[in-house]
Coordinates of C-alpha atoms in Angstrom, one line a residue:
Chain B
X1 CA 43.2 67.9 -146.0
X2 CA 42.1 68.1 -142.3
X3 CA 44.2 65.1 -142.0
X4 CA 47.1 66.8 -143.5
X5 CA 46.6 70.0 -140.9
X6 CA 46.6 67.6 -137.9
X7 CA 49.7 65.9 -138.9
X8 CA 51.6 69.2 -139.5
X9 CA 50.2 70.4 -136.2
X10 CA 51.2 67.2 -134.2
X11 CA 55.1 67.7 -135.9
X12 CA 55.4 71.0 -134.4
X13 CA 54.1 70.0 -131.4
X14 CA 55.7 66.5 -130.4
X15 CA 59.2 68.0 -130.8
X16 CA 58.2 70.9 -128.3
X17 CA 56.8 68.6 -125.8
X18 CA 59.8 65.8 -126.1
X19 CA 62.0 68.9 -125.4
X20 CA 59.7 70.8 -122.7
X21 CA 62.5 69.9 -120.0
X22 CA 65.4 70.6 -122.3
X23 CA 68.2 73.5 -122.0
X24 CA 67.4 76.3 -124.1
X25 CA 69.7 79.1 -124.9
X26 CA 69.6 81.9 -127.8
X27 CA 71.8 84.8 -128.5
X28 CA 74.1 86.6 -131.2
X29 CA 77.2 85.2 -132.9
X30 CA 79.2 87.6 -134.9
X31 CA 82.5 86.9 -137.0
X32 CA 84.7 88.6 -139.1
X33 CA 86.6 86.6 -141.6
X34 CA 89.6 88.0 -143.6
X35 CA 91.1 86.2 -146.5
X36 CA 94.1 87.0 -148.4
X37 CA 95.0 84.9 -151.7
X38 CA 98.6 84.0 -151.8
X39 CA 100.5 83.0 -155.0
X40 CA 100.1 79.5 -156.5
X41 CA 96.5 78.4 -155.0
X42 CA 97.5 79.4 -151.4
X43 CA 95.3 81.3 -149.4
X44 CA 95.1 82.5 -145.7
X45 CA 92.0 83.3 -143.6
X46 CA 92.0 85.2 -140.1
X47 CA 88.7 84.7 -138.6
X48 CA 87.2 86.5 -135.2
X49 CA 84.0 85.1 -134.1
X50 CA 82.2 86.0 -130.3
X51 CA 79.3 84.8 -128.8
X52 CA 77.0 86.9 -126.8
X53 CA 74.2 85.2 -125.0
X54 CA 70.6 86.8 -124.5
X55 CA 68.7 84.2 -123.2
X56 CA 69.4 81.3 -120.7
X57 CA 66.0 80.5 -119.1
X58 CA 65.4 84.6 -118.5
X59 CA 66.5 87.6 -120.7
X60 CA 69.9 88.1 -119.3
X61 CA 73.1 89.3 -121.2
X62 CA 76.1 87.1 -120.9
X63 CA 79.4 87.3 -123.0
X64 CA 80.5 83.6 -123.3
X65 CA 83.7 83.4 -125.4
X66 CA 86.1 84.8 -128.2
X67 CA 87.7 82.8 -130.5
X68 CA 90.7 83.9 -133.0
X69 CA 91.5 81.5 -135.7
X70 CA 94.0 81.6 -138.5
X71 CA 94.0 78.8 -141.6
X72 CA 96.0 78.3 -144.5
X73 CA 94.2 76.8 -147.6
X74 CA 95.7 75.1 -150.6
X75 CA 93.5 74.5 -153.7
X76 CA 94.0 70.7 -155.0
X77 CA 92.0 71.5 -158.0
X78 CA 89.2 73.6 -159.5
X79 CA 86.9 72.3 -156.8
X80 CA 88.1 71.3 -154.2
X81 CA 91.0 72.5 -151.5
X82 CA 92.5 71.8 -148.1
X83 CA 92.8 73.8 -145.0
X84 CA 95.0 73.5 -141.9
X85 CA 94.0 75.9 -139.4
X86 CA 94.7 76.6 -135.4
X87 CA 91.9 78.5 -133.2
X88 CA 92.5 80.2 -129.9
X89 CA 89.4 80.3 -127.5
X90 CA 89.2 82.9 -125.0
X91 CA 86.5 82.4 -122.3
X92 CA 86.0 84.4 -119.5
X93 CA 88.7 82.5 -117.1
X94 CA 90.2 79.8 -119.6
X95 CA 91.8 79.5 -122.9
X96 CA 91.9 76.6 -125.1
X97 CA 93.6 75.5 -128.1
X98 CA 92.3 73.6 -131.2
X99 CA 93.8 72.3 -134.4
X100 CA 91.9 71.9 -137.4
X101 CA 92.0 70.4 -140.9
X102 CA 89.6 70.4 -143.3
X103 CA 88.8 69.5 -146.6
X104 CA 86.2 71.4 -149.3
X105 CA 84.2 70.2 -152.5
X106 CA 82.6 73.4 -153.7
X107 CA 80.8 73.3 -157.3
X108 CA 77.4 74.9 -158.8
X109 CA 74.9 72.9 -159.8
X110 CA 72.1 75.0 -162.0
X111 CA 73.0 77.9 -160.5
X112 CA 72.9 76.6 -156.9
X113 CA 76.7 76.4 -155.5
X114 CA 77.0 73.6 -153.1
X115 CA 79.9 73.1 -150.9
X116 CA 80.9 70.0 -149.0
X117 CA 83.1 70.4 -146.0
X118 CA 84.4 67.7 -144.1
X119 CA 86.3 68.3 -140.8
X120 CA 88.6 67.1 -138.0
X121 CA 89.7 69.2 -135.0
X122 CA 91.4 68.4 -131.5
X123 CA 90.7 70.9 -128.8
X124 CA 93.3 71.2 -125.9
X125 CA 92.3 72.8 -122.4
X126 CA 94.3 72.8 -119.2
X127 CA 90.8 72.4 -117.2
X128 CA 89.0 69.5 -119.5
X129 CA 90.5 66.4 -121.3
X130 CA 91.0 67.0 -125.0
X131 CA 88.3 66.8 -127.2
X132 CA 88.3 65.3 -131.0
X133 CA 86.1 66.0 -133.4
X134 CA 84.5 64.5 -136.9
X135 CA 82.3 66.7 -138.7
X136 CA 80.7 67.5 -142.1
X137 CA 78.6 70.3 -143.4
X138 CA 76.6 71.0 -146.2
X139 CA 75.9 73.8 -147.4
X140 CA 73.9 75.5 -150.4
X141 CA 74.0 79.0 -151.7
X142 CA 71.0 80.1 -153.4
X143 CA 71.2 83.4 -155.7
X144 CA 67.8 85.6 -155.3
X145 CA 68.5 86.9 -159.0
X146 CA 70.1 84.9 -161.9
X147 CA 72.5 82.1 -162.3
X148 CA 74.9 83.0 -159.5
X149 CA 75.4 85.6 -156.4
X150 CA 77.2 88.9 -158.1
X151 CA 78.2 92.1 -156.6
X152 CA 75.0 94.0 -155.7
X153 CA 72.4 91.4 -155.3
X154 CA 71.3 89.0 -152.5
X155 CA 71.6 85.1 -151.7
X156 CA 70.4 82.8 -149.5
X157 CA 72.7 80.1 -147.9
X158 CA 71.9 77.2 -145.8
X159 CA 73.8 74.9 -143.8
X160 CA 73.5 71.6 -142.4
X161 CA 76.1 70.3 -140.4
X162 CA 76.8 67.0 -138.1
X163 CA 79.5 67.1 -135.6
X164 CA 80.6 64.0 -134.0
X165 CA 82.3 64.5 -130.7
X166 CA 84.3 62.3 -128.6
X167 CA 85.6 63.5 -125.1
X168 CA 87.0 61.2 -122.4
X169 CA 85.5 58.1 -124.3
X170 CA 81.9 59.9 -124.3
X171 CA 80.7 60.5 -127.6
X172 CA 78.1 63.0 -128.2
X173 CA 76.6 64.3 -131.5
X174 CA 75.8 67.8 -132.3
X175 CA 73.6 68.7 -135.2
X176 CA 73.3 72.4 -136.8
X177 CA 71.0 74.0 -139.2
X178 CA 71.0 77.5 -140.3
X179 CA 69.6 79.7 -143.0
X180 CA 71.3 83.4 -144.0
X181 CA 70.2 86.0 -145.8
X182 CA 73.4 87.6 -147.8
X183 CA 74.7 90.6 -149.8
X184 CA 77.4 91.1 -151.9
X185 CA 78.8 94.4 -151.9
X186 CA 81.4 93.6 -154.4
X187 CA 83.2 90.7 -155.8
X188 CA 85.5 91.1 -152.0
X189 CA 83.1 91.5 -149.7
X190 CA 79.7 90.0 -148.3
X191 CA 77.4 89.9 -145.2
X192 CA 75.2 87.4 -144.2
X193 CA 72.4 87.6 -141.5
X194 CA 70.7 84.6 -140.2
X195 CA 69.6 82.1 -137.6
X196 CA 71.9 79.5 -136.6
X197 CA 70.1 76.2 -134.5
X198 CA 72.1 73.9 -132.6
X199 CA 70.9 71.1 -130.9
X200 CA 73.4 68.6 -128.7
X201 CA 73.9 66.1 -126.0
X202 CA 70.2 64.7 -126.8
X203 CA 71.8 61.0 -126.8
X204 CA 72.7 60.8 -123.6
X205 CA 71.9 63.7 -121.4
X206 CA 68.8 66.7 -121.5
X207 CA 68.8 67.7 -125.1
X208 CA 70.4 71.3 -125.6
X209 CA 68.8 73.8 -127.9
X210 CA 70.7 76.8 -129.0
X211 CA 69.7 79.7 -131.3
X212 CA 71.9 81.9 -132.5
X213 CA 71.4 85.3 -134.8
X214 CA 74.6 84.6 -136.8
X215 CA 76.1 87.7 -138.4
X216 CA 78.8 87.2 -140.9
X217 CA 81.2 89.4 -142.8
X218 CA 83.7 88.2 -145.3
X219 CA 86.4 90.4 -146.8
X220 CA 88.8 89.1 -149.4
X221 CA 92.2 91.5 -149.9
Chain V
X1 CA 123.2 94.7 -177.1
X2 CA 123.2 90.6 -176.7
X3 CA 122.3 90.9 -173.3
X4 CA 119.4 93.2 -174.0
X5 CA 118.1 91.1 -176.8
X6 CA 118.1 88.0 -174.3
X7 CA 116.5 89.9 -171.7
X8 CA 113.6 91.4 -173.7
X9 CA 112.9 87.8 -175.5
X10 CA 113.2 86.0 -172.2
X11 CA 110.7 88.6 -170.9
X12 CA 108.1 88.0 -173.8
X13 CA 108.7 84.3 -173.0
X14 CA 107.6 84.8 -169.3
X15 CA 104.8 87.2 -170.4
X16 CA 103.4 85.2 -173.6
X17 CA 101.3 83.1 -171.5
X18 CA 99.7 85.9 -169.4
X19 CA 99.0 87.9 -172.7
X20 CA 97.5 84.8 -174.2
X21 CA 95.1 84.0 -171.2
X22 CA 94.5 87.8 -170.2
X23 CA 91.3 88.2 -171.9
X24 CA 88.7 87.5 -168.8
X25 CA 84.8 86.7 -169.6
X26 CA 82.9 87.8 -167.0
X27 CA 78.9 87.6 -167.2
X28 CA 76.1 88.4 -164.9
X29 CA 72.6 87.3 -165.3
X30 CA 69.7 88.5 -163.8
X31 CA 66.6 86.6 -163.9
X32 CA 63.5 88.8 -165.7
X33 CA 60.0 88.0 -166.5
X34 CA 58.8 87.9 -170.2
X35 CA 57.2 90.8 -170.2
X36 CA 60.7 92.7 -170.0
X37 CA 62.2 90.8 -173.1
X38 CA 62.2 92.3 -176.7
X39 CA 59.0 91.0 -178.7
X40 CA 61.1 89.7 -181.5
X41 CA 63.1 87.5 -178.9
X42 CA 59.8 86.1 -177.3
X43 CA 58.5 84.9 -180.7
X44 CA 61.6 83.4 -182.0
X45 CA 61.3 81.3 -178.6
X46 CA 57.7 80.8 -179.1
X47 CA 58.1 79.2 -182.5
X48 CA 60.1 76.6 -181.6
X49 CA 57.7 74.0 -181.3
X50 CA 60.5 71.7 -179.0
X51 CA 60.5 74.4 -176.2
X52 CA 58.6 74.7 -173.3
X53 CA 59.2 76.0 -169.5
X54 CA 61.3 79.1 -170.5
X55 CA 63.1 81.3 -167.9
X56 CA 64.2 84.2 -169.1
X57 CA 67.6 86.1 -168.1
X58 CA 69.4 89.4 -168.8
X59 CA 72.9 88.7 -169.5
X60 CA 75.3 91.7 -168.9
X61 CA 79.0 91.2 -169.8
X62 CA 81.7 93.2 -169.8
X63 CA 80.9 94.8 -173.2
X64 CA 77.2 93.9 -173.9
X65 CA 73.8 93.3 -172.7
X66 CA 71.8 90.3 -174.2
X67 CA 68.9 88.3 -173.5
X68 CA 68.9 84.5 -172.7
X69 CA 65.9 81.8 -172.7
X70 CA 67.0 79.2 -170.7
X71 CA 65.1 75.9 -171.4
X72 CA 65.7 72.4 -172.3
X73 CA 65.3 70.3 -175.6
X74 CA 65.0 66.9 -176.0
X75 CA 65.8 66.8 -172.0
X76 CA 68.9 68.7 -172.6
X77 CA 69.7 72.1 -171.0
X78 CA 69.6 74.8 -174.1
X79 CA 70.1 78.6 -173.6
X80 CA 69.1 80.6 -176.6
X81 CA 71.0 83.8 -176.8
X82 CA 69.1 87.4 -178.1
X83 CA 70.8 90.6 -178.4
X84 CA 69.8 94.1 -176.8
X85 CA 67.7 94.4 -179.7
X86 CA 66.3 90.8 -179.8
X87 CA 67.6 89.6 -182.5
X88 CA 68.9 85.8 -182.6
X89 CA 72.6 85.2 -181.8
X90 CA 73.0 81.8 -181.1
X91 CA 71.7 78.4 -179.2
X92 CA 73.9 76.4 -176.7
X93 CA 73.0 73.0 -176.1
X94 CA 74.7 70.8 -173.2
X95 CA 76.5 68.0 -175.0
X96 CA 78.9 65.4 -174.3
X97 CA 81.7 63.9 -176.5
X98 CA 79.6 61.1 -178.0
X99 CA 77.8 64.1 -180.0
X100 CA 80.9 65.2 -181.7
X101 CA 82.8 63.4 -184.7
X102 CA 85.5 61.5 -183.3
X103 CA 87.8 63.0 -185.7
X104 CA 87.0 66.3 -184.3
X105 CA 87.1 65.7 -180.8
X106 CA 90.3 64.1 -181.1
X107 CA 91.7 67.2 -183.2
X108 CA 89.9 69.4 -180.1
X109 CA 91.7 67.0 -177.5
X110 CA 95.2 67.1 -179.4
X111 CA 94.8 71.1 -179.4
X112 CA 93.7 71.5 -175.8
X113 CA 96.9 69.1 -174.8
X114 CA 99.7 71.5 -176.7
X115 CA 98.0 74.7 -175.0
X116 CA 97.9 72.3 -171.1
X117 CA 100.0 70.0 -169.6
X118 CA 96.9 68.8 -167.8
X119 CA 93.3 69.6 -168.2
X120 CA 90.0 68.6 -167.3
X121 CA 86.6 69.2 -169.0
X122 CA 84.0 70.6 -167.1
X123 CA 81.6 71.0 -169.8
X124 CA 80.5 70.8 -173.4
X125 CA 77.9 72.6 -175.3
X126 CA 77.1 72.3 -178.9
X127 CA 76.5 76.4 -180.2
X128 CA 74.5 77.1 -183.2
X129 CA 74.2 80.2 -185.6
X130 CA 72.7 81.2 -188.6
X131 CA 69.6 82.8 -189.7
X132 CA 66.3 82.7 -187.9
X133 CA 64.8 80.9 -190.8
X134 CA 67.7 78.1 -190.2
X135 CA 67.5 77.3 -186.8
X136 CA 63.7 77.3 -186.6
X137 CA 64.0 74.6 -189.6
X138 CA 66.5 72.6 -187.7
X139 CA 64.7 72.7 -184.3
X140 CA 61.6 72.0 -185.7
X141 CA 62.9 69.3 -188.1
X142 CA 62.3 70.6 -191.6
X143 CA 64.6 70.1 -194.2
X144 CA 65.7 73.2 -195.6
X145 CA 69.0 74.7 -197.7
X146 CA 69.2 77.4 -195.1
X147 CA 72.9 77.0 -193.4
X148 CA 73.3 76.4 -189.9
X149 CA 76.7 76.9 -188.3
X150 CA 78.1 74.7 -186.0
X151 CA 80.3 75.4 -183.1
X152 CA 81.7 73.4 -180.3
X153 CA 82.4 75.2 -177.1
X154 CA 84.5 73.4 -174.3
X155 CA 84.8 74.6 -170.4
X156 CA 88.0 73.2 -169.3
X157 CA 89.9 73.7 -165.6
X158 CA 93.6 73.7 -165.8
X159 CA 96.6 75.0 -164.0
X160 CA 97.9 78.3 -165.2
X161 CA 100.8 79.7 -163.6
X162 CA 100.6 77.2 -161.0
X163 CA 97.3 78.1 -160.3
X164 CA 94.0 76.1 -161.3
X165 CA 91.6 78.4 -164.0
X166 CA 88.3 77.7 -165.7
X167 CA 88.9 78.6 -169.4
X168 CA 86.3 78.5 -172.3
X169 CA 86.9 77.6 -175.9
X170 CA 85.3 77.8 -178.7
X171 CA 86.3 75.6 -181.5
X172 CA 84.6 75.3 -185.4
X173 CA 82.7 72.4 -186.5
X174 CA 86.0 71.2 -188.2
X175 CA 87.6 71.8 -184.7
X176 CA 89.9 74.6 -185.2
X177 CA 89.9 76.7 -182.4
X178 CA 88.2 80.1 -182.8
X179 CA 88.6 82.0 -179.2
X180 CA 89.1 81.4 -175.9
X181 CA 88.3 83.3 -172.6
X182 CA 89.3 82.8 -168.8
X183 CA 86.5 82.5 -166.7
X184 CA 86.4 85.0 -163.9
X185 CA 86.0 82.5 -160.6
X186 CA 83.7 83.6 -157.8
X187 CA 84.8 83.8 -154.5
X188 CA 83.3 81.2 -152.4
X189 CA 85.2 82.3 -148.9
X190 CA 81.8 81.9 -147.2
X191 CA 81.2 78.5 -148.3
X192 CA 84.8 77.3 -147.1
X193 CA 85.0 78.9 -143.6

């Protein structure tokens, strides 16, 4: 028992020690998603997401950016869909454009709905060289009552994502972990509140730890 | 007049597929403790010797409330359904095509092929209905003369009116189609974007 406690304490302390010199940032990441189903299994999604930092070495509010995106999706079978989209990123003094392509596979297993998302994106801006990313995300939605999350019920959503980034022949890996508590207002609208942890630049440089409070609202029309 | 008849007929032909699949099945399952389950249902499940580790759910569908015990029988997923009063309704066991007589399976597939140009079987369940005694004897492997009615439930996915849908079909032991429903698909926007 003692050994287990020591091991657990060591597991918590080692990463903190290792990242003692790392870059830490914390803030809020609110987003609104509007989704409209179209005929023949097409759908269109509009999303707005912004970043607000509250902590960066010291507590200090700093607006970072806002993303506006539009994506069209097409179901290719009951569980899979492909998505093509465009994202406009507006920062204080910079605008960038991103094209993205995704493949989704979503299926329920024993009451837990698991979603796999494979994505490619290409970002272009006049201030930086083009960035290309290949990403994979696994998401699990766990209903807190019954076998599926129904209207008027809470659910837990867990995300784990790997982003392989290539820019100016330099590779970086970003790892994301997120946990949300969600609530279904009805069949067409839900809200999620949780913590989104992102770690990058740990391969070559000082690791950057980012902690976001995520607030996501989804509305289907 | 001929034109009017043609218009009416063509409208019927266009609307018929919508009408035949217009019955939606919507179920909401809420996990409950065994204390909230009617005694008769609890006693029935206890008397099934093959069953252990039972999870209870209250099932609310469009037109009724029922109780469902989810468990495993011979390592296969099994759900036992009871009415709101706790009366036994049916047992469903997750199965595969090998557990259905070849001729019956072929007949079922033939019928599904007639309805759908292309389809995929998502799930097969064998459903048993009958008196309490008949089901208890079947599961506790006691030979008896009590009649158990066997049905096959097929959940398939297919394109209907150019959009992927999930449907539930119920066939008799002989492979005769009894009823079918469209399953209302859940909104998964938050897993896609």
